[in-house]
mmCIF file of C-alpha atoms and ligand atoms in Angstrom:
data_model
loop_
_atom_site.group_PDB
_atom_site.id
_atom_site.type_symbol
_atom_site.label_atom_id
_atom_site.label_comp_id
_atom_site.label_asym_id
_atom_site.label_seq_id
_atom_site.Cartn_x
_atom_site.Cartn_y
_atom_site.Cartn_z
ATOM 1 C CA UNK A 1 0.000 0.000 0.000
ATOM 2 C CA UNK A 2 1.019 3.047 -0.454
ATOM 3 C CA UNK A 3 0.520 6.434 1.549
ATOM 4 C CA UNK A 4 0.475 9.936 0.400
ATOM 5 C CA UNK A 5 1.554 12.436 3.310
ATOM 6 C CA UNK A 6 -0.041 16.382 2.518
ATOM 7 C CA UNK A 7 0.269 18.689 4.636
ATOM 8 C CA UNK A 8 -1.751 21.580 4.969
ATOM 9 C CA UNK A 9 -1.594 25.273 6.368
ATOM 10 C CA UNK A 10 -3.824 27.440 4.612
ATOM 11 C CA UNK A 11 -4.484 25.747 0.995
ATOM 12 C CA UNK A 12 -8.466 26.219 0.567
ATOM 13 C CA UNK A 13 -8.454 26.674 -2.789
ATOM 14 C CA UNK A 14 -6.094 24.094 -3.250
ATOM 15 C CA UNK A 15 -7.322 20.942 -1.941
ATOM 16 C CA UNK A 16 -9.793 19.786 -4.097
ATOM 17 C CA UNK A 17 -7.917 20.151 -7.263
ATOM 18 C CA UNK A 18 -4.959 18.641 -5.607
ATOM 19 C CA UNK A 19 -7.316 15.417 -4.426
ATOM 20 C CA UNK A 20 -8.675 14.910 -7.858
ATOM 21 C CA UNK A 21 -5.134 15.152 -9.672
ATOM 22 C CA UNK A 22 -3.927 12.392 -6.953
ATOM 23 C CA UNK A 23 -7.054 10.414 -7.380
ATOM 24 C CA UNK A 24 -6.666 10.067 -11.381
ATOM 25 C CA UNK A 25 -3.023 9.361 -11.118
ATOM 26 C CA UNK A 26 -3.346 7.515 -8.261
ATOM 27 C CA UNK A 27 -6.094 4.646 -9.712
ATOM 28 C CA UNK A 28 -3.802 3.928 -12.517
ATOM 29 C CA UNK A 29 -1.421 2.427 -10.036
ATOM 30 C CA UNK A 30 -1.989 -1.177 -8.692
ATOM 31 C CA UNK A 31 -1.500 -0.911 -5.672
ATOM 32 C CA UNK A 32 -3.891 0.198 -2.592
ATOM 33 C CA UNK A 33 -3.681 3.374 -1.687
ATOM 34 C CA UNK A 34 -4.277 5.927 1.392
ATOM 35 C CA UNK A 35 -3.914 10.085 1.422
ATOM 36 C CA UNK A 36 -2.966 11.341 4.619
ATOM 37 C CA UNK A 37 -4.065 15.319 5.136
ATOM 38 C CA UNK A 38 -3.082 17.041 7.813
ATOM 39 C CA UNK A 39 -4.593 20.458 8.917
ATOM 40 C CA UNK A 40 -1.522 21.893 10.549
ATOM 41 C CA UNK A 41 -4.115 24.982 12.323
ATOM 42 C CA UNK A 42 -5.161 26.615 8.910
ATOM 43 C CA UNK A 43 -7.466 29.977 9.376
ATOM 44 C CA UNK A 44 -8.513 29.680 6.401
ATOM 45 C CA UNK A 45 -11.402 26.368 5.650
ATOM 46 C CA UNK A 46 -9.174 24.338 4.439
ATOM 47 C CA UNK A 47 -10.403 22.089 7.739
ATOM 48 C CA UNK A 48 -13.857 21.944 6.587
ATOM 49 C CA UNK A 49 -13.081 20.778 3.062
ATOM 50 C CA UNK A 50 -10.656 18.329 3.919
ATOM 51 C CA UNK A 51 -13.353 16.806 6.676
ATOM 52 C CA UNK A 52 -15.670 16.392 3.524
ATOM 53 C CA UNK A 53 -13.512 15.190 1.401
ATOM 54 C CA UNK A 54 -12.917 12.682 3.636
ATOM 55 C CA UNK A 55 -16.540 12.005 4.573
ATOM 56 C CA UNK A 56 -16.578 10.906 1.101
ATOM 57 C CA UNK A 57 -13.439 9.208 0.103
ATOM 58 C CA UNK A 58 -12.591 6.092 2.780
ATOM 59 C CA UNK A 59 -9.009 6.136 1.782
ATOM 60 C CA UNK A 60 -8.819 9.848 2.429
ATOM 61 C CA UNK A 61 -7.432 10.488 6.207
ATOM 62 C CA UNK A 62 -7.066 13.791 7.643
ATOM 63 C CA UNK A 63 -5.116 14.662 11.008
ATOM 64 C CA UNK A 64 -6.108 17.697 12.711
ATOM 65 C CA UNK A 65 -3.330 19.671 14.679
ATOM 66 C CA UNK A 66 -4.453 21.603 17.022
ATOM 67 C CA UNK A 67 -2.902 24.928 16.471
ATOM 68 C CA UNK A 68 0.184 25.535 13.543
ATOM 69 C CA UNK A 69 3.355 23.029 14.322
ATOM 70 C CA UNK A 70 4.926 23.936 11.157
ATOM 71 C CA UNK A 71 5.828 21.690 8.039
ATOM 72 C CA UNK A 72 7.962 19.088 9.753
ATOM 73 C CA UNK A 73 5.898 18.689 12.373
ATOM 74 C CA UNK A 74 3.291 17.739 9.916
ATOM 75 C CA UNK A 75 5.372 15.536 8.108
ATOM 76 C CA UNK A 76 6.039 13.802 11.406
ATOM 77 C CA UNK A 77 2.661 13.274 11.971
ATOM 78 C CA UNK A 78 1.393 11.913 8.592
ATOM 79 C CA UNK A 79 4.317 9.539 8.973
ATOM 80 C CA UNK A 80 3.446 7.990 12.327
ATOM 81 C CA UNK A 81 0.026 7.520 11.367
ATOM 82 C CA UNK A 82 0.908 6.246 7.931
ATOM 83 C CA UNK A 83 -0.253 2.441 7.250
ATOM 84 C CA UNK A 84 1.638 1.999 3.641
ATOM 85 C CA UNK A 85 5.185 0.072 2.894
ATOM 86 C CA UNK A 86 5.858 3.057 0.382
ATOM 87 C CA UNK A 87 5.508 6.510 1.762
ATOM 88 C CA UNK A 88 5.064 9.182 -1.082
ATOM 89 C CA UNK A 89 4.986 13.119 0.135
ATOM 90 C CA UNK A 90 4.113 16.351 -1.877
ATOM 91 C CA UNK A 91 2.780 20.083 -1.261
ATOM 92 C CA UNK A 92 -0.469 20.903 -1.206
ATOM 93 C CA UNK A 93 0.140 24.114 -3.341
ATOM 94 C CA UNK A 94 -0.179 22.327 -6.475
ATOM 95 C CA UNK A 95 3.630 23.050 -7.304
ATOM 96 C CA UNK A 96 4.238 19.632 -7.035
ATOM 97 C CA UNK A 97 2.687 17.789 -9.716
ATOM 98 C CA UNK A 98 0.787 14.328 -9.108
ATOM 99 C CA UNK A 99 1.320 13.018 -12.276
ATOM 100 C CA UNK A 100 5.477 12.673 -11.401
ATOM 101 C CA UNK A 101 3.929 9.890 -8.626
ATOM 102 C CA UNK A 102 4.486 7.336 -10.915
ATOM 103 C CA UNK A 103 8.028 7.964 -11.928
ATOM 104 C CA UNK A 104 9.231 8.149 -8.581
ATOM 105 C CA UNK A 105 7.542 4.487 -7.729
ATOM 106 C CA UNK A 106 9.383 3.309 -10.498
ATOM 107 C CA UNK A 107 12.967 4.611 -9.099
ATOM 108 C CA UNK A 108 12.115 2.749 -5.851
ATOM 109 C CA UNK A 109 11.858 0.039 -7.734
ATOM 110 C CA UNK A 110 15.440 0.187 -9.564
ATOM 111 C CA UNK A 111 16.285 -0.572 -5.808
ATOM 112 C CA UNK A 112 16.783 2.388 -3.830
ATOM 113 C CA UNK A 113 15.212 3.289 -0.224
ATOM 114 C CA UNK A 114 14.361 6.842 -0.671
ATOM 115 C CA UNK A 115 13.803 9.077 -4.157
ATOM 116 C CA UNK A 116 13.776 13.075 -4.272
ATOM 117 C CA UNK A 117 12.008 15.261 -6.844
ATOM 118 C CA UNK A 118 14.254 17.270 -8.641
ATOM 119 C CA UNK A 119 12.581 20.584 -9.734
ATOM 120 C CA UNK A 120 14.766 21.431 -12.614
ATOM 121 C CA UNK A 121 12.641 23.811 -13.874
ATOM 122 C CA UNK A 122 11.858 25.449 -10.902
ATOM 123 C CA UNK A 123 8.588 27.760 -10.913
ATOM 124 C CA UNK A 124 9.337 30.293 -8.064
ATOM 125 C CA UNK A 125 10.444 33.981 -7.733
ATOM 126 C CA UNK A 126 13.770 34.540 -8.511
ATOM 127 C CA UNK A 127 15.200 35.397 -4.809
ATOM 128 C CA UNK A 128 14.060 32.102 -3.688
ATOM 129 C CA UNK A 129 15.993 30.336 -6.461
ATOM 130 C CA UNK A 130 18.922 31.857 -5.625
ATOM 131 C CA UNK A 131 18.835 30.985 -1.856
ATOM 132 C CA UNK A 132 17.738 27.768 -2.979
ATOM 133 C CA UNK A 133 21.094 27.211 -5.207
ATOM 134 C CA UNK A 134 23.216 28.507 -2.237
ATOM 135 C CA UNK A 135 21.991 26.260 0.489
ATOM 136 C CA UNK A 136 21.837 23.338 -1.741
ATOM 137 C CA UNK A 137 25.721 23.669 -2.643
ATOM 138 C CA UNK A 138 26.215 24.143 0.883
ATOM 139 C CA UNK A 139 24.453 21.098 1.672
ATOM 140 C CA UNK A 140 25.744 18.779 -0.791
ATOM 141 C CA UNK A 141 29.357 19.911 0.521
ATOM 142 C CA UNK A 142 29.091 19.507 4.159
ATOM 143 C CA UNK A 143 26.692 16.110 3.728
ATOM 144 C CA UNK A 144 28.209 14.211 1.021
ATOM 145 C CA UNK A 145 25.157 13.210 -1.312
ATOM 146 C CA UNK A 146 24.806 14.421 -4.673
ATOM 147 C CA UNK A 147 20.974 15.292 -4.340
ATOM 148 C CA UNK A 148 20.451 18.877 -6.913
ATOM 149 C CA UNK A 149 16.985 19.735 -5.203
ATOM 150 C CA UNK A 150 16.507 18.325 -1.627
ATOM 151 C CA UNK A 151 14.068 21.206 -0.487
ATOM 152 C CA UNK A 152 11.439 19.715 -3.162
ATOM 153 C CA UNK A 153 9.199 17.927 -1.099
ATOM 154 C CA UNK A 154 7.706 15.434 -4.064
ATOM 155 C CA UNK A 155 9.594 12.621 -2.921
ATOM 156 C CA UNK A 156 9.046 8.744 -2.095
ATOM 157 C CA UNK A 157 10.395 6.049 0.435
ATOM 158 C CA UNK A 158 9.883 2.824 1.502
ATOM 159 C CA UNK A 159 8.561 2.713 5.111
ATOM 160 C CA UNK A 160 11.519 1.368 6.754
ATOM 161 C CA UNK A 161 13.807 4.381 5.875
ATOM 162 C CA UNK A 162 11.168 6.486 7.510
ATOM 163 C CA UNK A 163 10.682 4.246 10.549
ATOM 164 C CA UNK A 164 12.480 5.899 13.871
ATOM 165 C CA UNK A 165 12.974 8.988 11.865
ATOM 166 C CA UNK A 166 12.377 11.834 14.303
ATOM 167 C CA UNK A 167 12.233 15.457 13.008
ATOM 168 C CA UNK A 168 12.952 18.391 14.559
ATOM 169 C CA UNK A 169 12.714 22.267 14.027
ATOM 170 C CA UNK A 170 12.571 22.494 9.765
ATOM 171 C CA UNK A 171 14.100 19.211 9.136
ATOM 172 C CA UNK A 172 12.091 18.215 6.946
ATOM 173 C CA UNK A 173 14.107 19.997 3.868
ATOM 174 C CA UNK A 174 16.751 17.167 4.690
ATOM 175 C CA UNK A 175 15.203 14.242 5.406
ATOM 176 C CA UNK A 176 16.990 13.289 2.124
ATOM 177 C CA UNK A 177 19.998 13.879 3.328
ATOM 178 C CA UNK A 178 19.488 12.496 6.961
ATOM 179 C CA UNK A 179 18.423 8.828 5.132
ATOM 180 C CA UNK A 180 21.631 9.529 3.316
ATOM 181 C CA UNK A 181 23.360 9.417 6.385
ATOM 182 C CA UNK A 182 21.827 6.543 7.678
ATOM 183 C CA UNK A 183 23.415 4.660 4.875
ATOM 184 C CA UNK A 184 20.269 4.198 2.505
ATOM 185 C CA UNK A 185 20.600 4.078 -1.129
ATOM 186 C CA UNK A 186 18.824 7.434 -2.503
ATOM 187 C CA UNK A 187 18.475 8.488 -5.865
ATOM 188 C CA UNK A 188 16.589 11.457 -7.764
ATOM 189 C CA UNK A 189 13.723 12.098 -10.772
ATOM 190 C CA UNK A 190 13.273 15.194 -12.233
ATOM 191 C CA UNK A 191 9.988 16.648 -11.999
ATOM 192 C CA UNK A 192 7.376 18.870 -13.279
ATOM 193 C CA UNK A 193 7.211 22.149 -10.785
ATOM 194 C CA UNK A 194 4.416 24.779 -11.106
ATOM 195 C CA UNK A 195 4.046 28.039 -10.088
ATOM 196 C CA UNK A 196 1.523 28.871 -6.945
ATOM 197 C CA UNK A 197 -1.906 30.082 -7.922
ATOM 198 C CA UNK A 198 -3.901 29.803 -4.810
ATOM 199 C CA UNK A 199 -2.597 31.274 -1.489
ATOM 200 C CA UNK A 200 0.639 32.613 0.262
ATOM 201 C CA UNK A 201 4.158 30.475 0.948
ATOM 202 C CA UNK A 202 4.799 30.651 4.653
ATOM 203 C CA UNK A 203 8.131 30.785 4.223
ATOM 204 C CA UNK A 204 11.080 33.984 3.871
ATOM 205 C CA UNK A 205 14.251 34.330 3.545
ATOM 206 C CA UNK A 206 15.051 33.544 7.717
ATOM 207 C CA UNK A 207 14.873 30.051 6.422
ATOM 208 C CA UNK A 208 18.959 30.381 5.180
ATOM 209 C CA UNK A 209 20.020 30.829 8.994
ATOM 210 C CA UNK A 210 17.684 28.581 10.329
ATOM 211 C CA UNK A 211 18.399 26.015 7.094
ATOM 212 C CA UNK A 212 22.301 26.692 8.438
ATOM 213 C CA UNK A 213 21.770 25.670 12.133
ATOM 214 C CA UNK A 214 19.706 22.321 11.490
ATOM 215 C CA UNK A 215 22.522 21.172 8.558
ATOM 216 C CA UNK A 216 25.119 21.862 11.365
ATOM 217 C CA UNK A 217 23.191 19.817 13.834
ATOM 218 C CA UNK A 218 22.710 16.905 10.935
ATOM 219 C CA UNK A 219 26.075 16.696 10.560
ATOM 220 C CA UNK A 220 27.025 16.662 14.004
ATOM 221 C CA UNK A 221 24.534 14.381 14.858
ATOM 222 C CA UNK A 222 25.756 11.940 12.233
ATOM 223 C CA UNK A 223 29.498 11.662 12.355
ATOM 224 C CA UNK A 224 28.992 11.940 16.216
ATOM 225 C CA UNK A 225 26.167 11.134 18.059
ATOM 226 C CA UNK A 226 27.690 7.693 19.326
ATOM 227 C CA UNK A 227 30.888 9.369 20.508
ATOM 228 C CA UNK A 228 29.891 13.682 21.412
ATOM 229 C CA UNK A 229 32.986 13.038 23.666
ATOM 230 C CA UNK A 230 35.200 12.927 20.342
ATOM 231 C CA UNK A 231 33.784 16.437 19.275
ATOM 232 C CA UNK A 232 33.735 18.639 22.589
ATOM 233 C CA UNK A 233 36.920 16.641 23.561
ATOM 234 C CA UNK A 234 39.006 17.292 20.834
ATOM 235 C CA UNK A 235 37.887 21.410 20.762
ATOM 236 C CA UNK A 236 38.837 21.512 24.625
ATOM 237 C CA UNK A 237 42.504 19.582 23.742
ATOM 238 C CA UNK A 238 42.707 22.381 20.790
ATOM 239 C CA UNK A 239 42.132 25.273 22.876
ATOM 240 C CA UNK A 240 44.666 23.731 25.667
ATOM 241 C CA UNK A 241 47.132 23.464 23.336
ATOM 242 C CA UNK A 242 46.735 27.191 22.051
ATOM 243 C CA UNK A 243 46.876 28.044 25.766
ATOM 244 C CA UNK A 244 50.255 26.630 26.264
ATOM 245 C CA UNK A 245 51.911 27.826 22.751
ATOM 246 C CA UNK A 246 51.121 31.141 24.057
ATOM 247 C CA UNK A 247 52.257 30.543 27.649
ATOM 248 C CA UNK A 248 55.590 29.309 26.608
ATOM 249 C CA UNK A 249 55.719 32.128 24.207
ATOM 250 C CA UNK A 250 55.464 34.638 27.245
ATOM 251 C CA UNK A 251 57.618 32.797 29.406
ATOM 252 C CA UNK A 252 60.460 33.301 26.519
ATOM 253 C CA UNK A 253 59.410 36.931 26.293
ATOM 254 C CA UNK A 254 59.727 36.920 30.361
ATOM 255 C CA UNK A 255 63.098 35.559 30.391
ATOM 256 C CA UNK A 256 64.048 37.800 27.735
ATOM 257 C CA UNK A 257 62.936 41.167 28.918
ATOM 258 C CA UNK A 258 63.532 39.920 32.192
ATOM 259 C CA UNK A 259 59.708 40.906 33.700
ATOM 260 C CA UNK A 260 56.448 39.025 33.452
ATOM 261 C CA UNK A 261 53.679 41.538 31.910
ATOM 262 C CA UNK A 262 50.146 40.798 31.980
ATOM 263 C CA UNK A 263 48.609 41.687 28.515
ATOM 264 C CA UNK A 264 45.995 40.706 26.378
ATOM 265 C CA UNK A 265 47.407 37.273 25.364
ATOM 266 C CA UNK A 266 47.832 35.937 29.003
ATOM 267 C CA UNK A 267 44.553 36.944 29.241
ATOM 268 C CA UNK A 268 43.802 34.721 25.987
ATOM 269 C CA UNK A 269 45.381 32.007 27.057
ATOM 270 C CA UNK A 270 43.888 31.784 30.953
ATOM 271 C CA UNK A 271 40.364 32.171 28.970
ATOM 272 C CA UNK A 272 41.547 29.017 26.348
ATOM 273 C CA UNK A 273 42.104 27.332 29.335
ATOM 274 C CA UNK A 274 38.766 27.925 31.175
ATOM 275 C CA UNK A 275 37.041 27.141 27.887
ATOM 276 C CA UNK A 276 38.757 24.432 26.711
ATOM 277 C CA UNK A 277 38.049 22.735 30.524
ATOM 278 C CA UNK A 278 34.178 23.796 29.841
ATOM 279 C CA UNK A 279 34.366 21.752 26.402
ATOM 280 C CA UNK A 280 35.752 18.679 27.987
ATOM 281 C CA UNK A 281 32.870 18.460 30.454
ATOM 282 C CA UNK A 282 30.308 19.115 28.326
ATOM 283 C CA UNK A 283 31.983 16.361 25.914
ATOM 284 C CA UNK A 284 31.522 14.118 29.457
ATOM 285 C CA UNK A 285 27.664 15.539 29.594
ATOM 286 C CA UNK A 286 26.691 14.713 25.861
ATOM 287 C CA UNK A 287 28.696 11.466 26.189
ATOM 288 C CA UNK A 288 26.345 10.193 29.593
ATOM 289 C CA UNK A 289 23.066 11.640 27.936
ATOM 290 C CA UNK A 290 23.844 10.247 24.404
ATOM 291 C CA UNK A 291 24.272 7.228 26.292
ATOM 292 C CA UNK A 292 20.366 7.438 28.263
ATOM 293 C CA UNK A 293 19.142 8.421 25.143
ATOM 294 C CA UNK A 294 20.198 4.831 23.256
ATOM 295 C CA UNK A 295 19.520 3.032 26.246
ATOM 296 C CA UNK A 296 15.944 4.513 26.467
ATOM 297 C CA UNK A 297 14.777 4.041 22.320
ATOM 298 C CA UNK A 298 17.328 1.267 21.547
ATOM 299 C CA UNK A 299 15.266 1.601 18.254
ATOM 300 C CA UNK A 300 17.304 4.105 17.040
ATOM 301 C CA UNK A 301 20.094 2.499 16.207
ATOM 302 C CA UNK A 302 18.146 -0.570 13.939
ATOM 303 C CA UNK A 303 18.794 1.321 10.766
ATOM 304 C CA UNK A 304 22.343 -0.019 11.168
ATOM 305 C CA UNK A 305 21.296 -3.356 9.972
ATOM 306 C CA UNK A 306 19.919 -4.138 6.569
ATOM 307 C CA UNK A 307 19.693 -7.764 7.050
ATOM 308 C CA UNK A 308 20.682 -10.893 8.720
ATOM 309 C CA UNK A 309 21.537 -13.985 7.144
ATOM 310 C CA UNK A 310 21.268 -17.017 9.140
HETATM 311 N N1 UDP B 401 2.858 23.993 5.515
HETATM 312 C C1 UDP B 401 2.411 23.460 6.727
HETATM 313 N N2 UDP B 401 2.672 24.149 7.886
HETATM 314 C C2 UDP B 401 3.370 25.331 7.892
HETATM 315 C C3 UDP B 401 3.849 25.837 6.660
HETATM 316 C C4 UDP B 401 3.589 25.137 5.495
HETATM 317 O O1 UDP B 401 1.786 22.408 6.751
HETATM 318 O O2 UDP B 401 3.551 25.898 8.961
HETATM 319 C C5 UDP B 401 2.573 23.274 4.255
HETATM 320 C C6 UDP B 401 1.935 24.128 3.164
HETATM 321 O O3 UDP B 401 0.522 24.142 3.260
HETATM 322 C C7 UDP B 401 2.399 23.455 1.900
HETATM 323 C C8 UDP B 401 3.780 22.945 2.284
HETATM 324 O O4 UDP B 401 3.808 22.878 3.711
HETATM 325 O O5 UDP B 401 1.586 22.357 1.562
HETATM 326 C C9 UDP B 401 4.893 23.832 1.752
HETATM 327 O O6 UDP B 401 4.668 25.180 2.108
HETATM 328 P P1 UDP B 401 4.876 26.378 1.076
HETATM 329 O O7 UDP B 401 4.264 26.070 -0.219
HETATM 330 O O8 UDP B 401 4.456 27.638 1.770
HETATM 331 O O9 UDP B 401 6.464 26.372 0.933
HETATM 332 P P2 UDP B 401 7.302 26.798 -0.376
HETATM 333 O O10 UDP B 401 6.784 25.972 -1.526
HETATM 334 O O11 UDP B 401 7.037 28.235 -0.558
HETATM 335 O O12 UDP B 401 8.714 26.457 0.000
HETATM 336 MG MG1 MG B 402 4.987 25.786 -2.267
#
């Protein structure tokens, strides 16, 4: 089976058009299906149509959030509550365009675990193109994978590369790169992108900074979550080290001019010191809650294995 994950903050005039272009792609596949809606606190009625389109349509599903989480936050939600082995995901803006379902199925077939849209011709105002082309370079170069487009959210997976995903903040522009780093075979289609008729994006250009901070964390979190020690540890040994170069360096100077004077680099090193101690610990704190946290969802760690023979 296969679920389709929307989510929804203010798309009125979009919904219906969107559930008939999924339904006529959709019933040319063989396999079951299931759309998952959620309302992520629209103020608009996008609530009200979804409940009837769902009144109507039993494999139409709609989760109601309670106030505006945000986009990953939906995405989180549609995915825990998704029944399918292949998860497929897509705007409700109409950018992203149904009919490109297909092609991405097939992809998953060739054998990978997760496939991204690649808007090549992208349909969106110039300034968001061009933030778009930076963070992607930066992402590409700091992550590894080769993904052109991994803010287009037409993509598709197979359940188990979602499974124990958790999402955080505005992750959900690198989920791609996240199953990346989990060691899942991804690959990319290039798709049909359109430009927005109905409604607002929620989105300006604060998304670079904040688009910064979570590719930091990803990358953090995947070359060290089992060992935060390594990370903090190592900064705290560089900054001792920089302590004593300049230490010796005065002590020279001391001998030298024959009188110890206290200027700004003594300073600098007694605060490369105090840091560098403050590192280390923290490396000891991340290390023991790293530790409860694997202990407590042992879960996380199962992507590790992709099978067992024998
Ligand atoms: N969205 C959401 N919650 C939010 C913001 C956006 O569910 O807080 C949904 C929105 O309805 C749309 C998708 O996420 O289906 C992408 O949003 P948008 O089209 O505004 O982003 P853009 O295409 O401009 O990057
Ligand atoms: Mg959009």
């Amino acid at each position: 089976m296969i679920s389709v994950i929307i989510p929804v903050y203010n798309e009125e005039k979009n919904i219906r058009i969107l559930t008939k272009e999924l339904f006529d792609v959709l019933k040319t596949i063989k396999d079951k299906f299931e759309i998952i809606y959620i309302n992520d606190g629209s103020k608009d009625k996008s609530i009200l149509i979804l409940k009837d389109i769902a009144k109507y349509n039993k494999n139409v599903r709609v989760i109601n959030h309670r106030k505006n989480f945000g986009q990953t936050a939906s995405l989180n939600s549609g995915l825990k509550h998704a029944k399918g082995n292949i998860i497929v995901t897509l705007d409700a803006d109409l950018q992203n365009d149904p009919k490109d379902i297909p092609r991405l199925l097939n992809k998953l077939n060739e054998g990978y675990d997760a496939v991204s849209g690649w808007r090549y011709k992208r349909k969106d105002p110039s300034s968001k193109k061009i933030m778009s082309v930076i963070a992607n370079k930066l992402r590409r170069k700091i992550t590894g994978e080769k993904i052109h487009d991994a803010g287009c959210s037409l993509k598709a997976y197979k359940k188990e590369v979602v499974d124990g995903l958790e999402l955080y903040g505005e992750m959900h522009r690198y989920i791609i790169s996240l199953v990346a780093l989990r060691g899942f075979k991804i690959s990319e289609v290039k798709v049909n992108h359109r430009s927005r008729k109905y409604g607002k994006t929620k989105y300006s250009s604060s998304r670079l900074i904040k688009g910064f901070l979570d590719l930091m964390f990803i990358k953090f979190w995947s070359d060290y979550s089992n060992r935060p020690l390594h990370f903090f540890g190592t900064l705290g040994i560089i900054q001792y080290f920089l302590s004593g170069l300049i230490i010796i360096e005065q002590i020279i100077k001391a001998i030298v001019i024959n009188a110890l004077t206290v200027g700004p680099l003594l300073l600098l090193a007694v605060l490369l010191v105090i840091t560098g101690t403050l590192f280390i610990i923290f490396g000891f704190l991340a290390e023991i809650m790293i530790r409860l946290y694997f202990r407590d969802q042992p879960e996380q760690q199962d992507h590790m294995i992709k099978e067992v023979i024998n």
